[in-house]
Tab-separated table of C-alpha atoms in Angstrom:
chain	number	residue	atom	x	y	z
W	1	UNK	CA	0.000	0.000	0.000
W	2	UNK	CA	2.832	2.401	0.851
W	3	UNK	CA	4.490	1.678	-2.511
W	4	UNK	CA	1.225	2.492	-4.287
W	5	UNK	CA	0.912	5.791	-2.405
W	6	UNK	CA	4.492	6.670	-3.332
W	7	UNK	CA	3.856	5.837	-6.983
W	8	UNK	CA	0.864	8.158	-7.147
W	9	UNK	CA	2.670	10.885	-5.207
W	10	UNK	CA	5.695	10.737	-7.520
W	11	UNK	CA	3.665	10.989	-10.734
W	12	UNK	CA	4.816	14.244	-12.319
W	13	UNK	CA	2.329	16.580	-13.991
W	14	UNK	CA	2.725	19.336	-16.553
W	15	UNK	CA	1.815	21.820	-13.797
W	16	UNK	CA	4.933	20.889	-11.828
W	17	UNK	CA	7.110	21.254	-14.940
W	18	UNK	CA	5.718	24.747	-15.544
W	19	UNK	CA	6.334	25.720	-11.927
W	20	UNK	CA	9.956	24.502	-11.879
W	21	UNK	CA	10.736	26.081	-15.262
W	22	UNK	CA	9.023	29.351	-14.257
W	23	UNK	CA	6.809	29.445	-17.349
W	24	UNK	CA	3.147	29.035	-18.241
W	25	UNK	CA	1.380	25.765	-19.052
W	26	UNK	CA	0.994	26.936	-22.652
W	27	UNK	CA	4.748	27.436	-22.957
W	28	UNK	CA	5.448	23.910	-21.672
W	29	UNK	CA	2.943	22.576	-24.202
W	30	UNK	CA	4.647	24.498	-27.022
W	31	UNK	CA	8.056	23.084	-26.075
W	32	UNK	CA	6.708	19.513	-25.840
W	33	UNK	CA	5.135	19.833	-29.280
W	34	UNK	CA	8.149	21.563	-30.884
W	35	UNK	CA	6.420	24.831	-31.735
W	36	UNK	CA	8.846	27.336	-33.253
W	37	UNK	CA	7.771	30.444	-31.309
W	38	UNK	CA	9.778	29.626	-28.177
W	39	UNK	CA	13.178	31.166	-27.350
W	40	UNK	CA	16.140	28.810	-26.950
W	41	UNK	CA	16.558	29.976	-23.342
W	42	UNK	CA	12.944	29.113	-22.489
W	43	UNK	CA	13.116	25.821	-24.393
W	44	UNK	CA	16.237	24.833	-22.429
W	45	UNK	CA	14.601	25.758	-19.098
W	46	UNK	CA	11.547	23.611	-19.856
W	47	UNK	CA	13.613	20.664	-21.117
W	48	UNK	CA	15.853	20.864	-18.065
W	49	UNK	CA	12.779	20.772	-15.813
W	50	UNK	CA	11.344	17.808	-17.742
W	51	UNK	CA	14.593	15.881	-17.424
W	52	UNK	CA	15.063	16.724	-13.726
W	53	UNK	CA	11.485	15.767	-12.805
W	54	UNK	CA	11.292	12.742	-15.109
W	55	UNK	CA	8.114	14.047	-16.708
W	56	UNK	CA	6.560	11.877	-19.451
W	57	UNK	CA	4.109	13.813	-21.672
W	58	UNK	CA	1.074	11.714	-22.619
W	59	UNK	CA	0.387	10.985	-26.251
W	60	UNK	CA	-3.139	12.287	-25.779
W	61	UNK	CA	-1.893	15.601	-24.386
W	62	UNK	CA	0.549	15.995	-27.261
W	63	UNK	CA	-2.162	15.230	-29.779
W	64	UNK	CA	-4.583	17.745	-28.301
W	65	UNK	CA	-1.990	20.455	-28.605
W	66	UNK	CA	-1.823	19.680	-32.329
W	67	UNK	CA	-5.634	19.493	-32.719
W	68	UNK	CA	-5.217	15.743	-33.214
W	69	UNK	CA	-6.015	13.206	-30.520
W	70	UNK	CA	-3.870	10.388	-32.001
W	71	UNK	CA	-6.838	8.246	-30.983
W	72	UNK	CA	-8.580	5.699	-33.177
W	73	UNK	CA	-11.858	4.021	-32.329
W	74	UNK	CA	-12.413	0.292	-32.759
W	75	UNK	CA	-16.014	-0.899	-32.839
W	76	UNK	CA	-16.452	-4.672	-32.536
W	77	UNK	CA	-18.895	-7.265	-31.188
W	78	UNK	CA	-18.062	-9.291	-28.067
W	79	UNK	CA	-14.416	-10.343	-27.781
W	80	UNK	CA	-15.681	-13.626	-26.357
W	81	UNK	CA	-15.349	-14.996	-29.893
W	82	UNK	CA	-11.735	-15.982	-30.560
W	83	UNK	CA	-11.786	-14.757	-34.178
W	84	UNK	CA	-12.873	-11.291	-32.975
W	85	UNK	CA	-10.174	-11.169	-30.280
W	86	UNK	CA	-7.569	-12.227	-32.884
W	87	UNK	CA	-8.645	-9.363	-35.136
W	88	UNK	CA	-8.531	-6.937	-32.192
W	89	UNK	CA	-4.979	-8.093	-31.373
W	90	UNK	CA	-3.943	-7.264	-34.935
W	91	UNK	CA	-5.520	-3.808	-34.729
W	92	UNK	CA	-3.931	-2.927	-31.399
W	93	UNK	CA	-0.535	-4.274	-32.477
W	94	UNK	CA	-0.364	-1.987	-35.527
W	95	UNK	CA	-1.879	0.975	-33.644
W	96	UNK	CA	0.977	0.750	-31.117
W	97	UNK	CA	3.568	0.674	-33.885
W	98	UNK	CA	2.130	3.874	-35.388
W	99	UNK	CA	1.760	5.533	-31.967
W	100	UNK	CA	-2.031	5.603	-31.788
W	101	UNK	CA	-4.165	5.261	-28.687
W	102	UNK	CA	-7.132	2.921	-29.186
W	103	UNK	CA	-10.632	3.315	-27.775
W	104	UNK	CA	-12.670	0.115	-27.881
W	105	UNK	CA	-16.448	0.152	-28.364
W	106	UNK	CA	-17.969	-3.296	-27.804
W	107	UNK	CA	-21.458	-3.866	-29.172
W	108	UNK	CA	-24.047	-6.497	-28.447
W	109	UNK	CA	-25.746	-8.368	-31.265
W	110	UNK	CA	-28.557	-5.837	-31.616
W	111	UNK	CA	-29.095	-2.940	-33.980
W	112	UNK	CA	-30.147	-0.678	-31.094
W	113	UNK	CA	-26.910	-1.261	-29.209
W	114	UNK	CA	-24.887	-0.698	-32.379
W	115	UNK	CA	-26.633	2.667	-32.829
W	116	UNK	CA	-25.748	3.643	-29.244
W	117	UNK	CA	-22.122	2.704	-29.855
W	118	UNK	CA	-22.070	4.889	-32.960
W	119	UNK	CA	-23.180	7.825	-30.819
W	120	UNK	CA	-20.478	7.038	-28.246
W	121	UNK	CA	-17.898	6.765	-31.021
W	122	UNK	CA	-18.797	10.170	-32.421
W	123	UNK	CA	-18.830	11.833	-28.995
W	124	UNK	CA	-15.371	10.447	-28.215
W	125	UNK	CA	-13.837	12.691	-30.933
W	126	UNK	CA	-11.617	9.947	-32.357
W	127	UNK	CA	-9.504	10.807	-35.410
W	128	UNK	CA	-10.691	7.749	-37.290
W	129	UNK	CA	-12.291	4.374	-36.680
W	130	UNK	CA	-12.346	0.723	-37.693
W	131	UNK	CA	-15.791	-0.859	-37.563
W	132	UNK	CA	-16.602	-4.566	-37.548
W	133	UNK	CA	-20.263	-4.953	-36.727
W	134	UNK	CA	-22.527	-6.760	-39.154
W	135	UNK	CA	-25.690	-5.445	-37.497
W	136	UNK	CA	-25.001	-2.085	-39.150
W	137	UNK	CA	-26.283	-1.260	-42.619
W	138	UNK	CA	-24.421	0.805	-45.188
W	139	UNK	CA	-26.617	3.877	-44.542
W	140	UNK	CA	-25.760	3.820	-40.841
W	141	UNK	CA	-22.059	3.513	-41.581
W	142	UNK	CA	-22.155	6.397	-44.049
W	143	UNK	CA	-23.980	8.513	-41.461
W	144	UNK	CA	-20.836	8.391	-39.330
W	145	UNK	CA	-18.978	10.121	-42.152
W	146	UNK	CA	-21.234	13.143	-41.764
W	147	UNK	CA	-18.973	13.878	-38.787
W	148	UNK	CA	-15.879	13.726	-41.037
W	149	UNK	CA	-14.460	10.595	-39.395
W	150	UNK	CA	-12.279	8.484	-41.713
W	151	UNK	CA	-13.439	4.863	-41.577
W	152	UNK	CA	-12.319	1.360	-42.411
W	153	UNK	CA	-15.220	-1.082	-42.400
W	154	UNK	CA	-14.652	-4.823	-42.082
W	155	UNK	CA	-17.299	-7.042	-43.628
W	156	UNK	CA	-18.962	-4.487	-45.945
W	157	UNK	CA	-18.169	-3.718	-49.580
W	158	UNK	CA	-17.940	0.072	-49.365
W	159	UNK	CA	-15.673	2.812	-50.637
W	160	UNK	CA	-15.575	6.590	-50.420
W	161	UNK	CA	-13.367	9.648	-50.084
W	162	UNK	CA	-12.376	8.764	-46.511
W	163	UNK	CA	-13.840	5.269	-46.415
W	164	UNK	CA	-12.224	1.924	-47.092
W	165	UNK	CA	-13.311	-1.649	-46.539
W	166	UNK	CA	-12.086	-5.180	-46.038
W	167	UNK	CA	-14.458	-7.818	-47.391
W	168	UNK	CA	-14.191	-11.185	-45.677
W	169	UNK	CA	-15.648	-13.857	-47.916
W	170	UNK	CA	-17.095	-16.856	-46.095
W	171	UNK	CA	-20.383	-17.315	-47.959
W	172	UNK	CA	-19.139	-18.605	-51.315
W	173	UNK	CA	-16.517	-21.006	-49.882
W	174	UNK	CA	-19.067	-22.504	-47.458
W	175	UNK	CA	-21.704	-22.834	-50.167
W	176	UNK	CA	-19.220	-24.495	-52.533
W	177	UNK	CA	-18.420	-27.241	-50.006
W	178	UNK	CA	-22.064	-27.869	-49.043
W	179	UNK	CA	-23.126	-27.866	-52.716
W	180	UNK	CA	-20.479	-30.484	-53.477
W	181	UNK	CA	-21.930	-32.690	-50.726
W	182	UNK	CA	-25.468	-32.239	-52.085
W	183	UNK	CA	-24.430	-32.899	-55.692
W	184	UNK	CA	-23.169	-36.339	-54.664
W	185	UNK	CA	-26.799	-37.359	-54.208
W	186	UNK	CA	-27.086	-36.521	-50.511
W	187	UNK	CA	-30.188	-34.872	-49.079
W	188	UNK	CA	-29.384	-34.752	-45.382
W	189	UNK	CA	-28.159	-31.213	-44.572
W	190	UNK	CA	-29.066	-29.521	-41.286
W	191	UNK	CA	-28.128	-25.883	-40.646
W	192	UNK	CA	-27.704	-24.648	-37.083
W	193	UNK	CA	-29.589	-21.347	-37.061
W	194	UNK	CA	-28.272	-19.437	-34.045
W	195	UNK	CA	-30.323	-16.573	-32.597
W	196	UNK	CA	-28.687	-13.170	-33.266
W	197	UNK	CA	-25.765	-14.748	-35.110
W	198	UNK	CA	-25.246	-11.692	-37.328
W	199	UNK	CA	-25.895	-10.740	-40.940
W	200	UNK	CA	-22.949	-12.584	-42.433
W	201	UNK	CA	-24.023	-15.942	-41.013
W	202	UNK	CA	-27.660	-15.182	-41.843
W	203	UNK	CA	-26.624	-14.626	-45.463
W	204	UNK	CA	-24.874	-18.003	-45.580
W	205	UNK	CA	-27.986	-19.673	-44.167
W	206	UNK	CA	-30.290	-17.898	-46.624
W	207	UNK	CA	-27.997	-18.684	-49.544
W	208	UNK	CA	-27.996	-22.396	-48.732
W	209	UNK	CA	-31.757	-22.498	-48.202
W	210	UNK	CA	-32.327	-20.720	-51.536
W	211	UNK	CA	-29.992	-23.149	-53.284
W	212	UNK	CA	-31.787	-26.124	-51.748
W	213	UNK	CA	-35.211	-24.811	-52.753
W	214	UNK	CA	-34.060	-24.094	-56.322
W	215	UNK	CA	-32.465	-27.510	-56.763
W	216	UNK	CA	-34.932	-29.781	-55.030
W	217	UNK	CA	-32.690	-30.400	-52.021
W	218	UNK	CA	-34.254	-30.676	-48.591
W	219	UNK	CA	-32.175	-28.522	-46.223
W	220	UNK	CA	-33.494	-28.139	-42.688
W	221	UNK	CA	-32.684	-25.616	-39.961
W	222	UNK	CA	-32.258	-26.303	-36.252
W	223	UNK	CA	-32.614	-23.153	-34.140
W	224	UNK	CA	-30.678	-22.702	-30.900
W	225	UNK	CA	-29.438	-19.917	-28.672
W	226	UNK	CA	-25.722	-19.175	-28.884
W	227	UNK	CA	-24.476	-21.572	-26.217
W	228	UNK	CA	-22.349	-24.727	-26.298
W	229	UNK	CA	-24.422	-26.224	-23.476
W	230	UNK	CA	-27.753	-25.487	-25.156
W	231	UNK	CA	-26.605	-26.886	-28.513
W	232	UNK	CA	-25.111	-29.982	-26.859
W	233	UNK	CA	-28.312	-30.721	-24.902
W	234	UNK	CA	-30.501	-30.070	-27.934
W	235	UNK	CA	-28.436	-32.326	-30.184
W	236	UNK	CA	-28.412	-35.115	-27.603
W	237	UNK	CA	-32.203	-35.046	-27.770
W	238	UNK	CA	-32.130	-34.804	-31.576
W	239	UNK	CA	-29.920	-37.889	-31.936
W	240	UNK	CA	-32.443	-40.010	-30.068
W	241	UNK	CA	-34.561	-40.058	-33.235
W	242	UNK	CA	-32.088	-39.039	-35.987
W	243	UNK	CA	-29.024	-41.199	-36.548
W	244	UNK	CA	-27.394	-39.609	-39.591
W	245	UNK	CA	-26.878	-36.171	-41.084
W	246	UNK	CA	-24.559	-33.485	-42.439
W	247	UNK	CA	-24.548	-30.612	-39.940
W	248	UNK	CA	-23.368	-27.069	-40.664
W	249	UNK	CA	-22.581	-24.958	-37.569
W	250	UNK	CA	-21.725	-21.217	-37.500
W	251	UNK	CA	-18.578	-21.698	-35.407
W	252	UNK	CA	-16.284	-24.553	-34.475
W	253	UNK	CA	-17.144	-24.354	-30.757
W	254	UNK	CA	-20.770	-25.163	-31.630
W	255	UNK	CA	-19.613	-27.810	-34.100
W	256	UNK	CA	-17.772	-29.446	-31.201
W	257	UNK	CA	-21.066	-29.583	-29.267
W	258	UNK	CA	-22.631	-31.532	-32.161
W	259	UNK	CA	-19.644	-33.897	-32.379
W	260	UNK	CA	-19.690	-34.628	-28.649
W	261	UNK	CA	-23.456	-35.145	-28.595
W	262	UNK	CA	-23.234	-37.525	-31.574
W	263	UNK	CA	-20.397	-39.609	-30.156
W	264	UNK	CA	-22.031	-39.858	-26.756
W	265	UNK	CA	-25.178	-41.046	-28.563
W	266	UNK	CA	-23.222	-43.945	-30.060
W	267	UNK	CA	-22.769	-42.386	-33.508
W	268	UNK	CA	-19.572	-42.426	-35.554
W	269	UNK	CA	-17.837	-39.357	-36.963
W	270	UNK	CA	-17.788	-38.953	-39.965
W	271	UNK	CA	-19.377	-42.288	-41.001
W	272	UNK	CA	-22.805	-41.554	-39.484
W	273	UNK	CA	-22.616	-37.834	-38.767
W	274	UNK	CA	-20.571	-35.212	-40.596
W	275	UNK	CA	-19.985	-31.771	-39.071
W	276	UNK	CA	-18.787	-28.599	-40.792
W	277	UNK	CA	-18.011	-25.264	-39.080
W	278	UNK	CA	-18.419	-22.055	-41.076
W	279	UNK	CA	-15.971	-20.039	-38.952
W	280	UNK	CA	-12.934	-21.891	-37.693
W	281	UNK	CA	-10.488	-20.952	-34.971
W	282	UNK	CA	-7.981	-22.767	-32.779
W	283	UNK	CA	-10.787	-24.971	-31.472
W	284	UNK	CA	-11.021	-26.638	-34.890
W	285	UNK	CA	-7.746	-28.431	-34.357
W	286	UNK	CA	-7.679	-28.593	-30.543
W	287	UNK	CA	-10.786	-30.801	-30.235
W	288	UNK	CA	-10.869	-34.492	-31.177
W	289	UNK	CA	-11.832	-35.366	-33.801
W	290	UNK	CA	-10.571	-32.206	-35.448
W	291	UNK	CA	-13.327	-30.117	-37.022
W	292	UNK	CA	-13.527	-29.340	-40.748
W	293	UNK	CA	-13.880	-25.567	-40.974
W	294	UNK	CA	-13.144	-22.363	-42.874
W	295	UNK	CA	-10.523	-19.909	-41.723
W	296	UNK	CA	-9.292	-16.393	-42.329
W	297	UNK	CA	-6.258	-14.948	-40.567
W	298	UNK	CA	-8.195	-12.391	-38.512
W	299	UNK	CA	-5.004	-10.997	-36.951
W	300	UNK	CA	-3.968	-10.094	-40.505
W	301	UNK	CA	-7.402	-8.562	-41.175
W	302	UNK	CA	-7.038	-6.345	-38.086
W	303	UNK	CA	-3.503	-5.346	-39.076
W	304	UNK	CA	-4.527	-4.398	-42.616
W	305	UNK	CA	-7.524	-2.411	-41.327
W	306	UNK	CA	-5.445	-0.174	-39.064
W	307	UNK	CA	-2.697	0.271	-41.676
W	308	UNK	CA	-5.362	1.404	-44.150
W	309	UNK	CA	-6.791	3.793	-41.570
W	310	UNK	CA	-3.422	5.386	-40.788
W	311	UNK	CA	-2.938	6.039	-44.503
W	312	UNK	CA	-6.366	7.675	-44.714
W	313	UNK	CA	-5.455	9.842	-41.725
W	314	UNK	CA	-1.973	10.857	-42.845
W	315	UNK	CA	-1.950	10.790	-46.653
W	316	UNK	CA	-5.542	10.490	-47.917
W	317	UNK	CA	-4.651	11.620	-51.427
W	318	UNK	CA	-2.084	8.836	-51.745
W	319	UNK	CA	-4.398	5.939	-50.908
W	320	UNK	CA	-4.916	4.042	-54.172
W	321	UNK	CA	-6.540	0.825	-52.977
W	322	UNK	CA	-9.459	1.270	-50.598
W	323	UNK	CA	-10.976	-2.213	-50.828
W	324	UNK	CA	-9.401	-5.544	-49.888
W	325	UNK	CA	-11.038	-8.936	-50.351
W	326	UNK	CA	-9.927	-11.873	-48.232
W	327	UNK	CA	-11.471	-15.266	-48.993
W	328	UNK	CA	-11.832	-17.982	-46.375
W	329	UNK	CA	-9.832	-21.190	-46.841
W	330	UNK	CA	-11.449	-24.605	-46.376
W	331	UNK	CA	-9.557	-26.855	-43.954
W	332	UNK	CA	-10.824	-30.410	-44.379
W	333	UNK	CA	-10.243	-32.353	-41.198
W	334	UNK	CA	-11.749	-35.378	-39.466
W	335	UNK	CA	-15.455	-34.482	-39.168
W	336	UNK	CA	-16.250	-34.640	-42.899
W	337	UNK	CA	-15.619	-37.350	-45.488
């Protein structure tokens, strides 16, 4: 406790620097930010005081003096999903390299909450923002630009004067694999339809259902809340009356619930039950049997997003490419034939 008190007591402020140097706060700020209208004598007095006191000017304070907060906003859904946390790690890693402070705005899977986060983002006066929230429509995203905030949007195909995007393509790769299964004469596909799973996963579901309807294939949906325990319990009940099937889950953690429920019901993987995860992460290869899934390097996505944003902030006229497309890779493992 005493060490903590000492730490707080010894924290040096800009006020103490001004007092020791015998100058105003504004003069200290000008010296810190290398403004030219300061005499060499005054500059030396302030720098001597800074060195003697061990003062560390904050990046935020320096930015404010230059009418630039050096602060970027990051708007994402819950970091409880490993692919989201991987993307966030990539964003923060690059932001640190470029000397930016990051403000994180975490949204729930509702449009109302996303709208509230937009308001918070705008009020925070960030210099720019990266947004990954598939509850938002293009009109809502463009409304943010009315406040002259440069944006990089992940998951939307958009472009503008101070707007870039990274398109992550899961739908077509997933549909290609499921179509191949159906074209082999199979008619046994079940889609896990998770409540509030987001627009991207809804689009994959709708695309598969439309394909099935157009091609005479019977594709069924099984609706669950987003919970391993709920899916596991529901599938245990399901396997009492259904002994085969090709199951498509939104994420590999939920795919693992299907695999475990099937095996504990006396079913073989993949002979009786096949399981495919649309979004793969480390869980795909940690669990046994390993789950067939689709993957995108989300750390790379986060890194690219922040690099694009820094270019928009620092050299907007020089940004040639404002749209990147990254396609998911299919990793065939042990849960599909």
